[in-house]
Tab-separated table of C-alpha atoms in Angstrom:
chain	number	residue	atom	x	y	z
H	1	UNK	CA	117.928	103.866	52.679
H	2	UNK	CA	114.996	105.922	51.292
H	3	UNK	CA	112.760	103.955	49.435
H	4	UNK	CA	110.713	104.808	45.922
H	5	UNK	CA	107.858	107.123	46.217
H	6	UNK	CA	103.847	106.079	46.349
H	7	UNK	CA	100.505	107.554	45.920
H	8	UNK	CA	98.937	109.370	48.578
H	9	UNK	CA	95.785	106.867	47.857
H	10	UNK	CA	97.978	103.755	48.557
H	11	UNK	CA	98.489	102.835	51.800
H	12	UNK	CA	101.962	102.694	52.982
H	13	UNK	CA	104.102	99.780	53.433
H	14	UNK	CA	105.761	98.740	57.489
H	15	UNK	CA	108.575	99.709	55.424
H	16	UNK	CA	107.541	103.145	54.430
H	17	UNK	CA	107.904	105.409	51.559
H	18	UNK	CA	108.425	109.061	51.327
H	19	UNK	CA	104.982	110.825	50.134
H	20	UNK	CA	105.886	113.126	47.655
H	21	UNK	CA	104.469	115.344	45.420
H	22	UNK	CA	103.916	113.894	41.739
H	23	UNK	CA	107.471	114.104	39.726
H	24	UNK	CA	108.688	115.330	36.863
H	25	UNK	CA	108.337	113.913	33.567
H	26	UNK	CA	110.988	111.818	32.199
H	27	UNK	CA	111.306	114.558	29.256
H	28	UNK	CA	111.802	117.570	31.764
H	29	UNK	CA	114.069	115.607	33.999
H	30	UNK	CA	116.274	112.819	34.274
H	31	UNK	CA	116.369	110.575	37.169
H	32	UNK	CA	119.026	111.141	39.489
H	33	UNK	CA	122.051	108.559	38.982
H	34	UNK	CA	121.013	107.918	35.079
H	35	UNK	CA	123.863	108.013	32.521
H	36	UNK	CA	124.768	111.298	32.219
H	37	UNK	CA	123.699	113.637	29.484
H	38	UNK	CA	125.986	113.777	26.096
H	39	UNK	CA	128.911	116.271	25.624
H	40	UNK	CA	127.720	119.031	23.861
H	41	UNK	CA	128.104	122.855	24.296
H	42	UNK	CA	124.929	125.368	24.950
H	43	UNK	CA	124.432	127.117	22.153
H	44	UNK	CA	124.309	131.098	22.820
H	45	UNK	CA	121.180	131.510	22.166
H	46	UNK	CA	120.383	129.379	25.347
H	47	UNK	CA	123.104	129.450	27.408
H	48	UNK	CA	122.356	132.833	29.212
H	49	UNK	CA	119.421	134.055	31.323
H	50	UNK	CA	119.535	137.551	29.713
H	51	UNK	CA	120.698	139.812	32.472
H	52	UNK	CA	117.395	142.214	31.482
H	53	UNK	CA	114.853	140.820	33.702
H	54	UNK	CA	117.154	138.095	35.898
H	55	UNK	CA	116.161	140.041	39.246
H	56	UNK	CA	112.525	139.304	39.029
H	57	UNK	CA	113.047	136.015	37.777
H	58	UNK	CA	115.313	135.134	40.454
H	59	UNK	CA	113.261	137.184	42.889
H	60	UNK	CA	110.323	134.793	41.325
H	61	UNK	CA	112.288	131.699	41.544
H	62	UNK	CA	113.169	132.495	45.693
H	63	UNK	CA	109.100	133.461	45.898
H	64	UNK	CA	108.122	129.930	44.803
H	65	UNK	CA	110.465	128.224	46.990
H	66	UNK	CA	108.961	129.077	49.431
H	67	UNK	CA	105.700	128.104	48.806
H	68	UNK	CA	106.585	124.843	47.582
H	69	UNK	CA	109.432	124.171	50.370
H	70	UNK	CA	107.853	121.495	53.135
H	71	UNK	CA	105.570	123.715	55.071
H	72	UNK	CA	107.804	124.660	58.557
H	73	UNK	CA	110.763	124.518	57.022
H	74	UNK	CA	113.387	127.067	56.312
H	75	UNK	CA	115.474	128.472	53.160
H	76	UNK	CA	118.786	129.461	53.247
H	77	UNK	CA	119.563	132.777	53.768
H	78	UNK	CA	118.364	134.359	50.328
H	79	UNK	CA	119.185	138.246	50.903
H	80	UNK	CA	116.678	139.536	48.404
H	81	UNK	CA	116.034	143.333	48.177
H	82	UNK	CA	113.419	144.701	47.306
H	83	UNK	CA	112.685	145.398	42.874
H	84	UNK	CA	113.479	149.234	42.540
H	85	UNK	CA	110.215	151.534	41.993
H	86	UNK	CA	109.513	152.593	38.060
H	87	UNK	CA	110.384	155.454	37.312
H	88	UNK	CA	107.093	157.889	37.371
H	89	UNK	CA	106.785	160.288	34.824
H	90	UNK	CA	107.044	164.011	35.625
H	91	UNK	CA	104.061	166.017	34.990
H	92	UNK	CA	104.331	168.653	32.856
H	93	UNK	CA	106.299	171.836	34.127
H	94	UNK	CA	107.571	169.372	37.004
H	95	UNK	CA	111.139	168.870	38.072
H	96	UNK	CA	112.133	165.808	37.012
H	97	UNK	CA	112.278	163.209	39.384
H	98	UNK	CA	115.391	160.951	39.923
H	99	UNK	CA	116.052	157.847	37.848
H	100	UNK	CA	115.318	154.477	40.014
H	101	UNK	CA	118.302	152.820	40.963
H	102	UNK	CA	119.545	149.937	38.833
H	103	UNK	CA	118.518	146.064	40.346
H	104	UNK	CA	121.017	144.545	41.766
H	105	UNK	CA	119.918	140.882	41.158
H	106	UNK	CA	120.237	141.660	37.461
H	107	UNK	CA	123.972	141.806	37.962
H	108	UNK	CA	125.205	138.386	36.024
H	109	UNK	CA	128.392	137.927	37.262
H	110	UNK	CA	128.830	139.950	40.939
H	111	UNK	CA	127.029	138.043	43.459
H	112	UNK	CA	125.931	139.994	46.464
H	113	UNK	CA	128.542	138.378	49.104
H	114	UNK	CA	131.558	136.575	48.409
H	115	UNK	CA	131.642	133.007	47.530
H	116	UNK	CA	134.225	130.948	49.923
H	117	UNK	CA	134.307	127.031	50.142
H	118	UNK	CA	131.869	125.596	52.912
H	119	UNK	CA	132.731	125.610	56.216
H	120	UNK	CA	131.926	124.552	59.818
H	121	UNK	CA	132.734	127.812	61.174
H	122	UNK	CA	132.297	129.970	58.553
H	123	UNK	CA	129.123	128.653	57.130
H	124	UNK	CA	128.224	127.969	53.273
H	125	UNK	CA	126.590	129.470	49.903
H	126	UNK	CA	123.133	127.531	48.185
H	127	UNK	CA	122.800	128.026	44.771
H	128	UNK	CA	118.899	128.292	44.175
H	129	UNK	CA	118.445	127.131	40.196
H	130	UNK	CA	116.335	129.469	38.611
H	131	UNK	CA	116.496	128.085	35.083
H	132	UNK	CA	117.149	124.468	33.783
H	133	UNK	CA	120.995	124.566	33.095
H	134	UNK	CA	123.382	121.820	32.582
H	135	UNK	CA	126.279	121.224	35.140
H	136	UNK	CA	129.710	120.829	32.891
H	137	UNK	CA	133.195	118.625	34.432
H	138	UNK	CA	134.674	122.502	33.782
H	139	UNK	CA	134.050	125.830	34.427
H	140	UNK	CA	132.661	126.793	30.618
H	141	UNK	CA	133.707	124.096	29.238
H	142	UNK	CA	134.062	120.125	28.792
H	143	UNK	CA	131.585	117.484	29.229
H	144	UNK	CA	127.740	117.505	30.053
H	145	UNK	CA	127.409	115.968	33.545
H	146	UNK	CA	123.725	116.255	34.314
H	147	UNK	CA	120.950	118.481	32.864
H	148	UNK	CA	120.062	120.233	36.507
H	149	UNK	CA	115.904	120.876	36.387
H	150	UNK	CA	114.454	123.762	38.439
H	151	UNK	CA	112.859	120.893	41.132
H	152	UNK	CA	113.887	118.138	42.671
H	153	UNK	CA	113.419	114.634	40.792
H	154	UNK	CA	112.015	112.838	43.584
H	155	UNK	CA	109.283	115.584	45.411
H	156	UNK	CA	109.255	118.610	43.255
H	157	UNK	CA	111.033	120.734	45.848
H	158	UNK	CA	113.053	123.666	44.791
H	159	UNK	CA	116.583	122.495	44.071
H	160	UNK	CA	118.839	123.714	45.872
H	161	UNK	CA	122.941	122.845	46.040
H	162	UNK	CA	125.611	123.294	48.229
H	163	UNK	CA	128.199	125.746	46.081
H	164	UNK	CA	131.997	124.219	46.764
H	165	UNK	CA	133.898	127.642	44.823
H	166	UNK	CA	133.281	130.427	42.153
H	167	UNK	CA	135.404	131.423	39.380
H	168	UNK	CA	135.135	134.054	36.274
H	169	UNK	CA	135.941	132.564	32.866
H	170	UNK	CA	135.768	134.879	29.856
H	171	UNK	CA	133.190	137.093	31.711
H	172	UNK	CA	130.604	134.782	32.805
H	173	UNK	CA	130.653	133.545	36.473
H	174	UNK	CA	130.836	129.940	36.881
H	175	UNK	CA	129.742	127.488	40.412
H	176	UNK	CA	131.354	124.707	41.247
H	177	UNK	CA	128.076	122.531	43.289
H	178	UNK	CA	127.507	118.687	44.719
H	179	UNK	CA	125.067	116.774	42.656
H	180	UNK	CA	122.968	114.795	44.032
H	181	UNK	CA	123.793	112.170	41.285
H	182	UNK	CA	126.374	109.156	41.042
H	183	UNK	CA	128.805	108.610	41.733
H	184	UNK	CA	127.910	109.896	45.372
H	185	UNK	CA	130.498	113.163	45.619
H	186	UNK	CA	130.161	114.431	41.813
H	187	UNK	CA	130.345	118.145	41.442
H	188	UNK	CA	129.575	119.957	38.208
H	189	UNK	CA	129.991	123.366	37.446
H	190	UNK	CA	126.587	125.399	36.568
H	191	UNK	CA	126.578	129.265	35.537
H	192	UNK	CA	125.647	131.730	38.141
H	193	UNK	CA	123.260	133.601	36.176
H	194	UNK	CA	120.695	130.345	36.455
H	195	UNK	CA	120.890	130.851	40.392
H	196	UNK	CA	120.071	133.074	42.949
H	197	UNK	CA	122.348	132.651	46.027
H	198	UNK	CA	121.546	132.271	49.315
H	199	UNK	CA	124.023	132.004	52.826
H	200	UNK	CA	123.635	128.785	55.227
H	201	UNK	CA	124.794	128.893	59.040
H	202	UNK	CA	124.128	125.459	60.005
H	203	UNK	CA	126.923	122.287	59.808
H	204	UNK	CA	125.922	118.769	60.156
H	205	UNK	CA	128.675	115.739	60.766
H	206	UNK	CA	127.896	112.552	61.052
H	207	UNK	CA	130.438	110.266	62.572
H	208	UNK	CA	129.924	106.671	61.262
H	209	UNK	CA	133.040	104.739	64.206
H	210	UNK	CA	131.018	106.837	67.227
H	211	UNK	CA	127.678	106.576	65.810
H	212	UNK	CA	126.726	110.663	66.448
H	213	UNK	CA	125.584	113.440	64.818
H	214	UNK	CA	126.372	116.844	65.838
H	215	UNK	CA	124.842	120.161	64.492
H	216	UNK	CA	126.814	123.353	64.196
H	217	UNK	CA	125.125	126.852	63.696
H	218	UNK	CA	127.721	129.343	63.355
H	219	UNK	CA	130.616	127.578	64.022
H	220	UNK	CA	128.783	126.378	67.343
H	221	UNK	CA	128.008	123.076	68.660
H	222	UNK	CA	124.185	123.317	69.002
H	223	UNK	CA	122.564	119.407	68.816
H	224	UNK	CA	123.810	116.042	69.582
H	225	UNK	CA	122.109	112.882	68.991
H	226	UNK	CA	123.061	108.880	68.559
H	227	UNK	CA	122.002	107.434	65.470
H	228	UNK	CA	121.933	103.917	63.480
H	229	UNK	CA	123.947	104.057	61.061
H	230	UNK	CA	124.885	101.798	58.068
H	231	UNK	CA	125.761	97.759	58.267
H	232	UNK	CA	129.374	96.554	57.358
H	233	UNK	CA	127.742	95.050	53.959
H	234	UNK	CA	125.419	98.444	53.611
H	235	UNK	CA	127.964	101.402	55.400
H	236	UNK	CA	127.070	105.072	55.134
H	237	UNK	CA	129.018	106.457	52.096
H	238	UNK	CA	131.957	108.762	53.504
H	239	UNK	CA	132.152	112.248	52.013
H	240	UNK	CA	130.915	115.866	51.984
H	241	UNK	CA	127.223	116.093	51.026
H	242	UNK	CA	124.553	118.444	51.481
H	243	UNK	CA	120.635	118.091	51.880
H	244	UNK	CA	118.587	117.472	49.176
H	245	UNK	CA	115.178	117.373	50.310
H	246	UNK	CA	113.120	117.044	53.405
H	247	UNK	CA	110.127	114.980	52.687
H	248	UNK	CA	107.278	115.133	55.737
H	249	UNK	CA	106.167	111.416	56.456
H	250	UNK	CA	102.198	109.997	56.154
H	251	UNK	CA	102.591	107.638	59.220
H	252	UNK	CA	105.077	109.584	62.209
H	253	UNK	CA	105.131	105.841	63.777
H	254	UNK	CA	106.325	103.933	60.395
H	255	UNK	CA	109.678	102.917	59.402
H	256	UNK	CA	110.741	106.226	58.695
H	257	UNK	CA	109.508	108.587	61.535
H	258	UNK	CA	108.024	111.396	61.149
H	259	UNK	CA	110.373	112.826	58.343
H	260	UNK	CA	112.775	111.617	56.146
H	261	UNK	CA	115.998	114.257	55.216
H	262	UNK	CA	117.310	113.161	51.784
H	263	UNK	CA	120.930	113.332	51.064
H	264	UNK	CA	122.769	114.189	48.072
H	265	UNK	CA	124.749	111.106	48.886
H	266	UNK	CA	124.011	107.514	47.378
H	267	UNK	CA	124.848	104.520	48.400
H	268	UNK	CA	128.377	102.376	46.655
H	269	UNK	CA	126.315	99.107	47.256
H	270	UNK	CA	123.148	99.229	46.326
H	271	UNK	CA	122.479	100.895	42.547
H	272	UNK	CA	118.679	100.668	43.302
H	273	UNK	CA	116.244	100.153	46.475
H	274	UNK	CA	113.156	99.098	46.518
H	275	UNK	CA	112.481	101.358	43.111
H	276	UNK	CA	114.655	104.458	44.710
H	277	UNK	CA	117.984	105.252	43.639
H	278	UNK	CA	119.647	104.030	46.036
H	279	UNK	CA	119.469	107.767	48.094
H	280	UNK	CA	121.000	108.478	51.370
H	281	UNK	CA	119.446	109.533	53.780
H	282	UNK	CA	118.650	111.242	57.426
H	283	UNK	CA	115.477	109.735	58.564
H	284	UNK	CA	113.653	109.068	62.353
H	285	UNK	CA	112.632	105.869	63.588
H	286	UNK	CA	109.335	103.545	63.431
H	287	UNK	CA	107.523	100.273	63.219
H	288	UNK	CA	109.978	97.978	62.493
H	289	UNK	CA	113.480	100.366	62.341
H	290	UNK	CA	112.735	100.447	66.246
H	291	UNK	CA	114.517	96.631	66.638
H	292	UNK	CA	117.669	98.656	65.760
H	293	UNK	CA	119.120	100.368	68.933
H	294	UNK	CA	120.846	103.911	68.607
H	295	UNK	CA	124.392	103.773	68.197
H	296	UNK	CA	123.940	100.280	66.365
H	297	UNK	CA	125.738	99.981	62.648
H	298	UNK	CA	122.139	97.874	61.204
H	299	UNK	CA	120.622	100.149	58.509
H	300	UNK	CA	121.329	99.636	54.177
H	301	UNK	CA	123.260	103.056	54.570
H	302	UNK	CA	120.670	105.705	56.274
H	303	UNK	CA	121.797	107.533	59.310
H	304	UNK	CA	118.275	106.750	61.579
H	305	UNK	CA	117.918	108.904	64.915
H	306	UNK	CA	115.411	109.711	67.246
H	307	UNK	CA	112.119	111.324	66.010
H	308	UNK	CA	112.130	114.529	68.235
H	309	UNK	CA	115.325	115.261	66.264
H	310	UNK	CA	114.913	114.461	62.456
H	311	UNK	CA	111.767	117.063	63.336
H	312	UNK	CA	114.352	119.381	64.467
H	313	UNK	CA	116.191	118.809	61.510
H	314	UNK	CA	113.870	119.155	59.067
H	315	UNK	CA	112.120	122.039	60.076
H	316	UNK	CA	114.928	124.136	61.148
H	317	UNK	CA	118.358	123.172	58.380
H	318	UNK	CA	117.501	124.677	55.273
H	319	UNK	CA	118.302	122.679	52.079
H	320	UNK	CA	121.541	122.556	50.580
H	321	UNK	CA	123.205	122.779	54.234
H	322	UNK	CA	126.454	120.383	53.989
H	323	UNK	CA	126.475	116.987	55.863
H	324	UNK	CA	129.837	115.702	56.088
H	325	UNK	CA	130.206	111.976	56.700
H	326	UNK	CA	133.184	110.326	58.273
């Protein structure tokens, strides 16, 4: 189980935190798992990121993710061509020179490869948010579920989520995404034109009765490792999730390794941990978390594994990759 955040001044506990960056006010975003945000429609004014201009913001938005992404670690597969050259006035008595082509990340509604569920073999699509939106229980319609900020509650990453399907209602192109908010497995639907998509290749399942984890890049088997995973009384929440964030540890040799690979998952026991949420996650091995053998069932609900490979992990499987746990 990850544990609340700390200063970087205070020293961390055997039982270690995740260092993060500072977090987000309260105001500009709710914790993850509070009630959810009350049923009420966008008003039009607000509800679209005017198409004019949505190519640099989401080439902006895919800019600063990667500057504020752990530093290593890789980003799904954001295709992003390059803005089209202004047009250059002629000089006078000139031919006139041919109009710049029109940017294709200003296109609201037609993303640039078709949006299929995630899967092992086929890979998956990451919605990047470029603009605080609020996920709905409908496509267009129905009740607030969370109000979805532009970084992650806990370290200020970029948020990224694991798409589950695309539809068009009355125009407007609406995602169906995991939340990383509870009850663990909630989906919400968010508008496309607040994102900038992005393509995953990697797979990650985590079997709970063999105690593995296996890691799939293209449809192929590529890592293998035994974990710890959760007690009877504390068991690693079944279900299709995706990572959240990958959060670099102070102390490689404390309870949490060297990194710690948040889930969107939660746990169905505990509503709080030691001032954390309650968030699932993939972490290495330290300190006092060594007393637990691989391929032991001892942890509150984390999926612990060796520290060469949560390194591997986290540097290599981009956010918003899907974990499925069974």
């Amino acid at each position: 189980m990850l544990v609340a955040p700390v200063p970087a001044a205070v020293a961390p506990s055997p039982v270690a935190a995740v260092v993060v960056a500072a977090p987000m006010s309260a105001a500009a975003a709710p914790a993850v798992g509070s009630a959810p945000v009350a049923s009420a429609p966008a008003s039009p004014a607000s509800a679209t990121v005017v198409a004019a201009g949505l190519g640099a913001r989401r080439r902006a938005a895919v800019a600063c993710a990667r500057t504020t992404s752990p530093a290593g670690t890789a980003l799904p597969d954001f295709d992003v061509p390059a803005a089209p050259r202004a047009a250059v006035p002629a000089a006078p008595g000139a031919a006139a020179t041919a109009t710049p082509g029109a940017d294709p990340l200003d296109d609201p509604v037609t993303p640039p490869f078709p949006i299929t569920p995630p899967s092992r073999d086929h890979g998956s699509t990451s919605a990047l948010i470029v603009a605080p939106t609020t996920a709905l229980d409908h496509a267009g319609s129905g009740r607030a579920v969370w109000r979805i900020p532009v970084q992650t509650t806990w370290s200020s990453q970029p948020m990224i989520l694991l798409v589950l399907e695309s539809v068009v209602r009355d125009g407007r192109r609406w995602l169906r995404v995991r939340l990383p908010t509870r009850p663990a497995g909630q989906d919400g639907w968010i508008p496309y034109d607040h994102t900038v998509v992005g393509q995953g290749h990697f797979w990650i399942n985590v079997n709970r009765a063999r105690r593995l984890v296996r890691v799939y890049h293209y449809g192929r088997r590529v890592r293998r490792f035994r974990a710890v995973v959760g007690a009877p009384r504390t068991p690693t929440p079944k279900g299709l999730a995706a990572i959240y964030e990958r959060n670099r540890q102070p102390d490689p040799r404390a309870f949490l390794g060297p990194w710690a690979v948040a889930l969107t998952l939660t746990s169905n026991v505990l509503q709080e941990f030691d001032g954390g949420p309650g968030r699932i996650g993939i972490h290495g091995r330290g300190g006092a978390s060594l007393k637990d053998p691989l391929g032991s069932a001892r942890s509150h609900g984390c999926v612990r594994v060796d520290n060469d490979d949560i390194s591997w992990v986290a540097r290599r499987i981009p956010q918003g990759t899907p974990v499925l746990v069974r």
